[in-house]
Coordinates of N, CA, C and O in Angstrom, one line a residue:
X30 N 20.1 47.7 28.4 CA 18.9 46.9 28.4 C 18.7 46.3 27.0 O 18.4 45.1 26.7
X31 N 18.9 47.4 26.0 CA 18.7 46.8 24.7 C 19.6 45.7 24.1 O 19.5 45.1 23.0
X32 N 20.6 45.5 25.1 CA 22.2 44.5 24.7 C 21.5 42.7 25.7 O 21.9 41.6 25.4
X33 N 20.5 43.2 26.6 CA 20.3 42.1 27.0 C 19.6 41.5 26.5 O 19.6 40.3 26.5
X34 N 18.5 42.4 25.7 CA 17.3 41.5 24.9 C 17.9 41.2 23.7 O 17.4 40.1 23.3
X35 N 18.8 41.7 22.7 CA 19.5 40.9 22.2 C 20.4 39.8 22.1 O 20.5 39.1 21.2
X36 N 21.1 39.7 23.4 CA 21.5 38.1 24.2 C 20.5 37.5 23.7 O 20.4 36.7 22.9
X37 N 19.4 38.1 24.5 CA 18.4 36.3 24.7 C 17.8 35.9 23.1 O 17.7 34.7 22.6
X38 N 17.7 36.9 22.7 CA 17.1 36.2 21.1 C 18.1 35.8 20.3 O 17.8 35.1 19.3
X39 N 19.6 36.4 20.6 CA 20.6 35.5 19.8 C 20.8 33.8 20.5 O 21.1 32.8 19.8
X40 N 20.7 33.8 22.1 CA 20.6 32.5 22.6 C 19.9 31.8 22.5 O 20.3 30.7 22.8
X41 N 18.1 32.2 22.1 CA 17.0 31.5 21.8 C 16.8 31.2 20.3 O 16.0 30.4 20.0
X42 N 17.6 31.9 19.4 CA 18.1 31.3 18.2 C 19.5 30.4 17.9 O 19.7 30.1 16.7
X43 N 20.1 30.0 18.8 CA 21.1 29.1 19.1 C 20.6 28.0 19.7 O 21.1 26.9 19.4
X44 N 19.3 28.0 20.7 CA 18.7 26.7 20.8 C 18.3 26.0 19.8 O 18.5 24.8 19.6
X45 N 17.5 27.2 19.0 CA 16.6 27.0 17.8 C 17.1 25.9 17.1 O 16.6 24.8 16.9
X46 N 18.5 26.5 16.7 CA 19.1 26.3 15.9 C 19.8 24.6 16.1 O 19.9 23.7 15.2
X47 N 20.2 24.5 17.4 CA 20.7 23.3 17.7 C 19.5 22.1 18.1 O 19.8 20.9 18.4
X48 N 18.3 22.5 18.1 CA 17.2 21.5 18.2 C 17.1 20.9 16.9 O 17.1 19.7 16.8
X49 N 17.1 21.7 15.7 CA 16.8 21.4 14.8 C 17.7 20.5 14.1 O 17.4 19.9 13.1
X50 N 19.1 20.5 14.9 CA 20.2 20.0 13.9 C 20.1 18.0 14.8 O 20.0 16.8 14.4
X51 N 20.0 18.7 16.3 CA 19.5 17.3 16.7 C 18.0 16.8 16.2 O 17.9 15.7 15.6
X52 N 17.5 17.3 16.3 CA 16.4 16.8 15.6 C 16.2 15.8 13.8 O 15.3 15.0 13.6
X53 N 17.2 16.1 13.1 CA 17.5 16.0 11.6 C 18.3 15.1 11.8 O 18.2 14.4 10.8
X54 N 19.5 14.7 12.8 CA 20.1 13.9 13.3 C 19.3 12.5 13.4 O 19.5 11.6 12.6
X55 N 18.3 12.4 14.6 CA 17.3 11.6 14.9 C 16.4 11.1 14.2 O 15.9 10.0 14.6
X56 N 16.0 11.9 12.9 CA 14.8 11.6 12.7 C 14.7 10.4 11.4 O 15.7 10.3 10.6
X57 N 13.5 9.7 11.2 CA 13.5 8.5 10.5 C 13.9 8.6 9.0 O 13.5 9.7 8.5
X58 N 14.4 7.7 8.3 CA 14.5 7.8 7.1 C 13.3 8.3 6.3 O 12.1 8.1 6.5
X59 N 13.7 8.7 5.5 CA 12.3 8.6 4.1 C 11.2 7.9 4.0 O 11.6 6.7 3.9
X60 N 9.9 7.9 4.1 CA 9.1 6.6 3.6 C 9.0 5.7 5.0 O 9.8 5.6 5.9
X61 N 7.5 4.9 4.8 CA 7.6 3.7 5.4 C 8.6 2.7 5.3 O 9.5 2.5 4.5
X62 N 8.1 1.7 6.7 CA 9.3 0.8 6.7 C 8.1 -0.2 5.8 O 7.2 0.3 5.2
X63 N 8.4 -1.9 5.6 CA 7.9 -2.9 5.0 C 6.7 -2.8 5.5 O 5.7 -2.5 4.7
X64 N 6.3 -3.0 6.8 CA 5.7 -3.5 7.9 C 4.3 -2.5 7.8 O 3.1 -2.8 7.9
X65 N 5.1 -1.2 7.6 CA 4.0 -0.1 7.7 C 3.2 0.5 6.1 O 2.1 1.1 6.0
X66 N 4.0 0.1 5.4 CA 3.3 -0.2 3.9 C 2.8 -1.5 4.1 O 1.8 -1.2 4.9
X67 N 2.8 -2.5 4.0 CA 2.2 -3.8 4.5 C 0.8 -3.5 5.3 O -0.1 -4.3 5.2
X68 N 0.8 -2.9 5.8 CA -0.8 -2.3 7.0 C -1.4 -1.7 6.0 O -2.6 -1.9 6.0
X69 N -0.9 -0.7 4.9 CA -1.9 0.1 3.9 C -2.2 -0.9 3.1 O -3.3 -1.1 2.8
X70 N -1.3 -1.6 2.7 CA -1.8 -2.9 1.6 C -2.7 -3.3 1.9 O -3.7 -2.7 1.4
X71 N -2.9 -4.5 3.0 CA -3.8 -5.1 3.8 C -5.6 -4.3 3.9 O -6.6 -4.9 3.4
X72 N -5.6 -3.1 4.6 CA -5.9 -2.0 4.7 C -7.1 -1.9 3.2 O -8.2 -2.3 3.3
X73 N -6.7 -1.4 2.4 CA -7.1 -1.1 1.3 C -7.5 -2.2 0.8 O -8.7 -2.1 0.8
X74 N -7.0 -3.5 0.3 CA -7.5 -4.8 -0.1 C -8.9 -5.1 0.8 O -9.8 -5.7 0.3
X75 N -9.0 -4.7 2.2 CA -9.7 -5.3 3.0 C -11.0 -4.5 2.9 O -12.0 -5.2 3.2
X76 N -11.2 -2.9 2.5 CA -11.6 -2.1 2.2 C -12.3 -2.4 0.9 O -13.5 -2.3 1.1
X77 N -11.9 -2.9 -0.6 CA -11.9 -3.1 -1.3 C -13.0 -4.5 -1.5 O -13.8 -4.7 -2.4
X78 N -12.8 -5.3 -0.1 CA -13.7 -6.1 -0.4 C -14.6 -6.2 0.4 O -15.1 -7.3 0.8
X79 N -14.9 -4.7 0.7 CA -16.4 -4.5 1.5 C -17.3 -3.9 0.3 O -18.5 -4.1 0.1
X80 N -16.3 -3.1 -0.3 CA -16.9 -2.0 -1.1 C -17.8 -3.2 -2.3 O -19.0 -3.1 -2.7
X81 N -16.9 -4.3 -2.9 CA -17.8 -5.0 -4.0 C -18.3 -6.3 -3.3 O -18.3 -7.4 -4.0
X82 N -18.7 -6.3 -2.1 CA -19.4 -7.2 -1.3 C -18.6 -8.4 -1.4 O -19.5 -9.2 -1.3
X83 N -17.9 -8.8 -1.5 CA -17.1 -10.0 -2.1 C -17.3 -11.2 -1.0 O -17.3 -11.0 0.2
X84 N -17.4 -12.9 -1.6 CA -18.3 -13.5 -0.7 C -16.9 -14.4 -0.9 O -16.1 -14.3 -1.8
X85 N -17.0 -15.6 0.2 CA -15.8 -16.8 0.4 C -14.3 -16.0 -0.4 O -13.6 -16.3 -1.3
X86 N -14.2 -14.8 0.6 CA -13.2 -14.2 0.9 C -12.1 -15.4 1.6 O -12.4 -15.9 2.7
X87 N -11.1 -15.5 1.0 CA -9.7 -16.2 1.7 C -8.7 -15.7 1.8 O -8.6 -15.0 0.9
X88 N -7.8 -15.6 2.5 CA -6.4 -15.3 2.8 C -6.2 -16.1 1.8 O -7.3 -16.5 1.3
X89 N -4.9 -16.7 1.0 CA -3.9 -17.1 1.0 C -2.1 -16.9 0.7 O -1.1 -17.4 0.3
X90 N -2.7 -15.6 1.4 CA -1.2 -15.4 1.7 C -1.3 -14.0 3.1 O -1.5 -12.8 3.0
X91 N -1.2 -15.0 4.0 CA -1.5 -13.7 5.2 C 0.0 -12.6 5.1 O 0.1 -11.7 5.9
X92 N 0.9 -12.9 4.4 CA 2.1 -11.9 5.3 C 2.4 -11.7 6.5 O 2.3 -12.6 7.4
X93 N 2.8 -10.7 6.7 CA 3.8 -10.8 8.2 C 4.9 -10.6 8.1 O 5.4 -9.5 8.4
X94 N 5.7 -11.6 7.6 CA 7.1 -11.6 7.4 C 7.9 -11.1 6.1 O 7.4 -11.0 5.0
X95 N 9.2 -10.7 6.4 CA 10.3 -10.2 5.9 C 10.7 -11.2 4.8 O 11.0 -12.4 4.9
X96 N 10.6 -10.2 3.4 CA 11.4 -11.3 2.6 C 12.3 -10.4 2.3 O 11.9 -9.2 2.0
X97 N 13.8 -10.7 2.3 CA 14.7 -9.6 1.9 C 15.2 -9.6 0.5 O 15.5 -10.6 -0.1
X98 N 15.2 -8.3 0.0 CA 15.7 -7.8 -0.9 C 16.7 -7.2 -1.5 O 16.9 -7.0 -2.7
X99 N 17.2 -6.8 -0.2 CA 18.6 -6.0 -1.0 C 19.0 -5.7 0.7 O 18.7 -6.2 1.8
X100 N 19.6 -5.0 0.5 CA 20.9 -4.6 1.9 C 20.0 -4.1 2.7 O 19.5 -3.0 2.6
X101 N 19.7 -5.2 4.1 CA 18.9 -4.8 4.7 C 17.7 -4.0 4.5 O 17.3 -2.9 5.1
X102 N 17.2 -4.7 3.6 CA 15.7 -3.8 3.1 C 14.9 -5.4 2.9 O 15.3 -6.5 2.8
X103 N 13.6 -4.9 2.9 CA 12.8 -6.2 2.8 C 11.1 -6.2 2.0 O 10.8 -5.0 2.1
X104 N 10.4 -6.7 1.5 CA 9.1 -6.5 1.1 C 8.4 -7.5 1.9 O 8.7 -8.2 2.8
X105 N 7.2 -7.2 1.3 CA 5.7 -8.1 2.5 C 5.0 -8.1 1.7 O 4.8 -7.0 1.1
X106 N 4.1 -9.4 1.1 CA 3.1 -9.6 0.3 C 1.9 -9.7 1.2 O 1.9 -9.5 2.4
X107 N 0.5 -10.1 0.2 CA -0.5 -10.3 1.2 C -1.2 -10.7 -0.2 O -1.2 -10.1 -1.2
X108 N -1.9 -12.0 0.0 CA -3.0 -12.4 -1.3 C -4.1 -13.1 0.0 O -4.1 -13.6 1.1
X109 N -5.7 -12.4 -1.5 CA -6.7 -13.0 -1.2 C -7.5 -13.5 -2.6 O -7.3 -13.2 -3.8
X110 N -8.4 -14.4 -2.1 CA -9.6 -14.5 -3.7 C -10.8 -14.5 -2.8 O -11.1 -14.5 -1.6
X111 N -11.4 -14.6 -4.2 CA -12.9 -14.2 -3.4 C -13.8 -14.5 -4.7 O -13.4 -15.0 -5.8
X112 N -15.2 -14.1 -4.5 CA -16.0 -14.3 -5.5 C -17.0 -13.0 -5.4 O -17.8 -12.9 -4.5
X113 N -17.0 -12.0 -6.5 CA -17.9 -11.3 -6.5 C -19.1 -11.2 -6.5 O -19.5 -12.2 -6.9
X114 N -20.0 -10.4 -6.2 CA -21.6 -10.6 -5.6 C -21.9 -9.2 -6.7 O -23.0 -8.7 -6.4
X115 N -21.5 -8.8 -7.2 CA -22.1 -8.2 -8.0 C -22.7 -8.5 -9.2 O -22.3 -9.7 -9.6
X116 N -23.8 -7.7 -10.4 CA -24.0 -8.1 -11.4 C -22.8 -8.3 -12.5 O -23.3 -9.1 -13.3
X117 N -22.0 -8.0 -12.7 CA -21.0 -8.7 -13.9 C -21.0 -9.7 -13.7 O -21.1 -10.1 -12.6
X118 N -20.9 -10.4 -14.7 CA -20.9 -12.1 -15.1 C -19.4 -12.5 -15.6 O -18.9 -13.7 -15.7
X119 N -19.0 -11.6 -15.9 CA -17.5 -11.6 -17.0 C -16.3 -11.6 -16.2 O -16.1 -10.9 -15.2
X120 N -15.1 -12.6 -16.7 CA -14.3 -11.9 -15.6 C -13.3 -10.2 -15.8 O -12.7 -9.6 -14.9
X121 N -13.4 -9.7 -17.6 CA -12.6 -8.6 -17.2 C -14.0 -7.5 -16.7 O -13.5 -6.4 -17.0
X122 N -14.9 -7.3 -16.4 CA -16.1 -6.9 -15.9 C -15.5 -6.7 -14.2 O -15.2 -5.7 -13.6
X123 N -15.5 -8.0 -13.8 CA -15.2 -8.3 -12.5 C -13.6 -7.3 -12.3 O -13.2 -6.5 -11.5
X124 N -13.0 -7.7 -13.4 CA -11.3 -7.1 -12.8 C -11.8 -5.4 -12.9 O -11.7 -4.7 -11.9
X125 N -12.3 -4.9 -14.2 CA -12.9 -3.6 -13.9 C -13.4 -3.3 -12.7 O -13.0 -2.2 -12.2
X126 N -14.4 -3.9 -11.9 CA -14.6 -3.8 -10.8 C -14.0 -3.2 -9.5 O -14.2 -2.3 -8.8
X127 N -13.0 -4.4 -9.8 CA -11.8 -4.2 -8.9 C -11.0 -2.9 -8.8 O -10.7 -2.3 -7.8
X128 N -10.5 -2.8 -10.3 CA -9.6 -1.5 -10.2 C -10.6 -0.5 -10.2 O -9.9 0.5 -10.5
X129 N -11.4 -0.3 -10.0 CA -11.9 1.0 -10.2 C -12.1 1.2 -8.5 O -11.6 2.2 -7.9
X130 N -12.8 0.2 -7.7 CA -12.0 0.5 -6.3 C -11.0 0.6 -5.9 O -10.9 0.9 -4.7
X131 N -10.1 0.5 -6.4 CA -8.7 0.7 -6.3 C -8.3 1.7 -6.6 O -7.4 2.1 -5.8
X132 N -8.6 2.2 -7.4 CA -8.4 3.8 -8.3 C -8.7 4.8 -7.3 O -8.0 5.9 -7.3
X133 N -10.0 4.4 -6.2 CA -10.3 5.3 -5.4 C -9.8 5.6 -4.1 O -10.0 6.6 -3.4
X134 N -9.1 4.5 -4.0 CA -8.2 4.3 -2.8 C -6.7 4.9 -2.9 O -5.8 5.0 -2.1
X135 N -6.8 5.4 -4.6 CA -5.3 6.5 -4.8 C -4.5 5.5 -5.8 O -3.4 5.8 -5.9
X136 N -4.9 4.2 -6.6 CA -4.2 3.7 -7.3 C -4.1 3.9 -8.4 O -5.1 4.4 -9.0
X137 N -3.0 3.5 -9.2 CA -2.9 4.2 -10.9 C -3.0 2.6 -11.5 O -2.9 1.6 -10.7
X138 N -3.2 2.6 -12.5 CA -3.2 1.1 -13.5 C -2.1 1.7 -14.3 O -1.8 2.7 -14.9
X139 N -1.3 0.1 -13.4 CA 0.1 0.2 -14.1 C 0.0 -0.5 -15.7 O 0.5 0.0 -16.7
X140 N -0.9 -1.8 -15.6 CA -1.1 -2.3 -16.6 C -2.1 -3.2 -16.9 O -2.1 -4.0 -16.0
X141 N -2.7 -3.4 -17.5 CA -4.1 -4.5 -18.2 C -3.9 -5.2 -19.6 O -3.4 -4.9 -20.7
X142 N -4.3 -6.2 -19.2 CA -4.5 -7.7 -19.8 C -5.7 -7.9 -19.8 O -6.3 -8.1 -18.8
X143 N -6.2 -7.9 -21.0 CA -7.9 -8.1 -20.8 C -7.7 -9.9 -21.1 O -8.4 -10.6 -20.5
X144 N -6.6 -10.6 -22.2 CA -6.7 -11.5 -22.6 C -6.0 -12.2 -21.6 O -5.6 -13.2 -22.2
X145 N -5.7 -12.4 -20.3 CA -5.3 -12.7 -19.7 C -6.3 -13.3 -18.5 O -6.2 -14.4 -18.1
X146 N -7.2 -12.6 -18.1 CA -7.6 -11.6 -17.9 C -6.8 -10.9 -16.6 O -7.1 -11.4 -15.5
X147 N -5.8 -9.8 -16.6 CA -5.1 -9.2 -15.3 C -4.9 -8.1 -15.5 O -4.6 -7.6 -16.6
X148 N -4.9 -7.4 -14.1 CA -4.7 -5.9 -14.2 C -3.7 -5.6 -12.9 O -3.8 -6.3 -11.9
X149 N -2.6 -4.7 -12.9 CA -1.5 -4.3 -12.0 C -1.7 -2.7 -11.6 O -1.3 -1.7 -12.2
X150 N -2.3 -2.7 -10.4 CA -2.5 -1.2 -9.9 C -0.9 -1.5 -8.7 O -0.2 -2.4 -8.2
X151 N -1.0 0.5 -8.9 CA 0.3 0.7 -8.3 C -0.4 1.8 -7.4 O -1.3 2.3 -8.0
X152 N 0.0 2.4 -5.8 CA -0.1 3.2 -4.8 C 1.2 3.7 -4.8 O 2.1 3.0 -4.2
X153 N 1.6 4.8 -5.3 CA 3.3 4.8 -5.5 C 3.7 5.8 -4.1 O 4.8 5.9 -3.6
X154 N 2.7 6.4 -3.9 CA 2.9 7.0 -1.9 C 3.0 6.3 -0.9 O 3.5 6.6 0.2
X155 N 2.2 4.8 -1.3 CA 2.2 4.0 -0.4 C 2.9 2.9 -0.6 O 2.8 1.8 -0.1
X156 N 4.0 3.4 -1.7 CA 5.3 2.1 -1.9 C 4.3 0.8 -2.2 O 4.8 -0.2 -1.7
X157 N 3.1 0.4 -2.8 CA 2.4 -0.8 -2.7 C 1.8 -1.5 -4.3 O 1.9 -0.8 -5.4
X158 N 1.6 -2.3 -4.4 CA 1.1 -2.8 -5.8 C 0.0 -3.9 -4.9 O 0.0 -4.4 -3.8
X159 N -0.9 -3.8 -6.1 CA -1.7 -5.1 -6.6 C -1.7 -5.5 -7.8 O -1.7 -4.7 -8.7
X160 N -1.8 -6.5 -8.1 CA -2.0 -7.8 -9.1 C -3.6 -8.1 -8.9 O -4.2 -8.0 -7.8
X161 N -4.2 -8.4 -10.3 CA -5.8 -8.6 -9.7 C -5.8 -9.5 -11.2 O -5.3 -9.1 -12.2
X162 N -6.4 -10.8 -11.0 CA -6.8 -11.8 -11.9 C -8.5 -12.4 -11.5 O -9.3 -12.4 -10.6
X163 N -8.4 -12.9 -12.9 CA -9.9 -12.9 -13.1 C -10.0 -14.6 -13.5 O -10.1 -14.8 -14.7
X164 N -10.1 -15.7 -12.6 CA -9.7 -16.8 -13.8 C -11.2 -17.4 -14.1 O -11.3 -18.2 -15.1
X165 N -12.2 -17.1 -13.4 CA -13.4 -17.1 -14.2 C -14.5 -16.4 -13.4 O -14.6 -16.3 -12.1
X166 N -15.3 -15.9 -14.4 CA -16.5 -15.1 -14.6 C -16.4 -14.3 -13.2 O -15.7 -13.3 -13.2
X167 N -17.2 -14.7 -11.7 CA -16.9 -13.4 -10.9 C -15.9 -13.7 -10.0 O -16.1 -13.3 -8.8
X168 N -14.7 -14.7 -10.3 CA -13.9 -14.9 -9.6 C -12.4 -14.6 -9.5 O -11.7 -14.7 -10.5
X169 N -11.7 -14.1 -7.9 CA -11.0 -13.2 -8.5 C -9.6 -13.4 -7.4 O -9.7 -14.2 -6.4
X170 N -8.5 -12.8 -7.7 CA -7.2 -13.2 -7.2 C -6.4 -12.1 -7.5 O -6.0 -11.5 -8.6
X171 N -6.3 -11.7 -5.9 CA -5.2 -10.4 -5.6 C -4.7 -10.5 -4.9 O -5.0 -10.7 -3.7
X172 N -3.2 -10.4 -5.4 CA -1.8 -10.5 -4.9 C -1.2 -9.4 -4.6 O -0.7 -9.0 -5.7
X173 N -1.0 -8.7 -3.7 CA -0.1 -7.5 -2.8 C 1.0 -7.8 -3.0 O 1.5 -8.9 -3.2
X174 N 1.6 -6.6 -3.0 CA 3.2 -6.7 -2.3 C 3.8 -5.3 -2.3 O 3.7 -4.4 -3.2
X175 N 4.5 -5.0 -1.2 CA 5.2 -3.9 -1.1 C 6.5 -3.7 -2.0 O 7.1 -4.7 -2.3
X176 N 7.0 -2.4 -2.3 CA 8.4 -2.3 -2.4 C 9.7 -2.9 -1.3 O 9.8 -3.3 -0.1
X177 N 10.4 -2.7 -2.1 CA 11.9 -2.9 -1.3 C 12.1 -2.0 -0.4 O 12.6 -1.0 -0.8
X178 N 11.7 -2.1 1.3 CA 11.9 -0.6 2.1 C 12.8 -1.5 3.0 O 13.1 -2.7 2.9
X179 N 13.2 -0.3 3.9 CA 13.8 -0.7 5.0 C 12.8 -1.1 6.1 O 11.7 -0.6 6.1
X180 N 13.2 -1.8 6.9 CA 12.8 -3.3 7.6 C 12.8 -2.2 9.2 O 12.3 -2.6 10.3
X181 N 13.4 -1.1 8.9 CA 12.5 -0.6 10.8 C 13.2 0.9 10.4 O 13.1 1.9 11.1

């Protein structure tokens, strides 16, 4: 009896064992594809401009599509502007604004330009960047774009 219950738990550790190897076989690469970083971009920007009420919100750059970048891998942008409704009058006021919603949504400040006036936040879990410009007082322009991922 005791030779049989060891069969079965050596044979239910041989399934174990071969689910897991199919399984690791099957399963998806590393990381989002473009498409699915591209939805957190989106996502977060759209989020961002609930949070500083932002008024004559525009697309101009809806995304969607594949721009490719290297061997079968591809990125996805996404731009909007808008005009802030908040009290700042200034535009690096306004870009502070911005990143600091940003910051809360998990982004790091890759870099600032106050003389510029521009700031570059990075989501490095979410493979994503924004660009945020300020070209006057509460007016404002953010440009998305994902990394180089694979395309499915």
């Amino acid at each position: 009896m005791a030779h049989l219950a060891s069969a079965r738990v050596g044979s239910a550790m041989v399934v174990a064992l071969g689910m897991l190897t199919l399984g690791a076989c099957s399963s998806d690469p590393p990381g989002p594809t473009a498409a699915q970083a591209e939805a957190t971009l989106k996502a977060d920007i759209d989020w961002l401009m609930k949070l500083v009420q932002a008024e004559d919100v525009k697309v101009t750059n809806e995304g969607g599509k594949n721009i490719p970048c290297g061997e079968g891998k591809s990125k996805r942008t996404y731009g909007i502007t808008g005009v802030s409704t908040s009290g700042v009058d200034d535009p690096v006021g306004t870009l502070n604004l911005l990143a600091g919603g940003l910051i809360k949504r998990g982004y790091k400040v890759a870099s600032a330009d106050p003389a510029t006036p521009r700031d570059e936040l990075i989501k490095k879990e979410s493979y994503v960047k924004v660009v945020t410009t300020s070209p006057k007082e509460k007016n404002f322009v953010l440009s998305g774009e994902t990394e180089c991922l694979r395309t499915s």
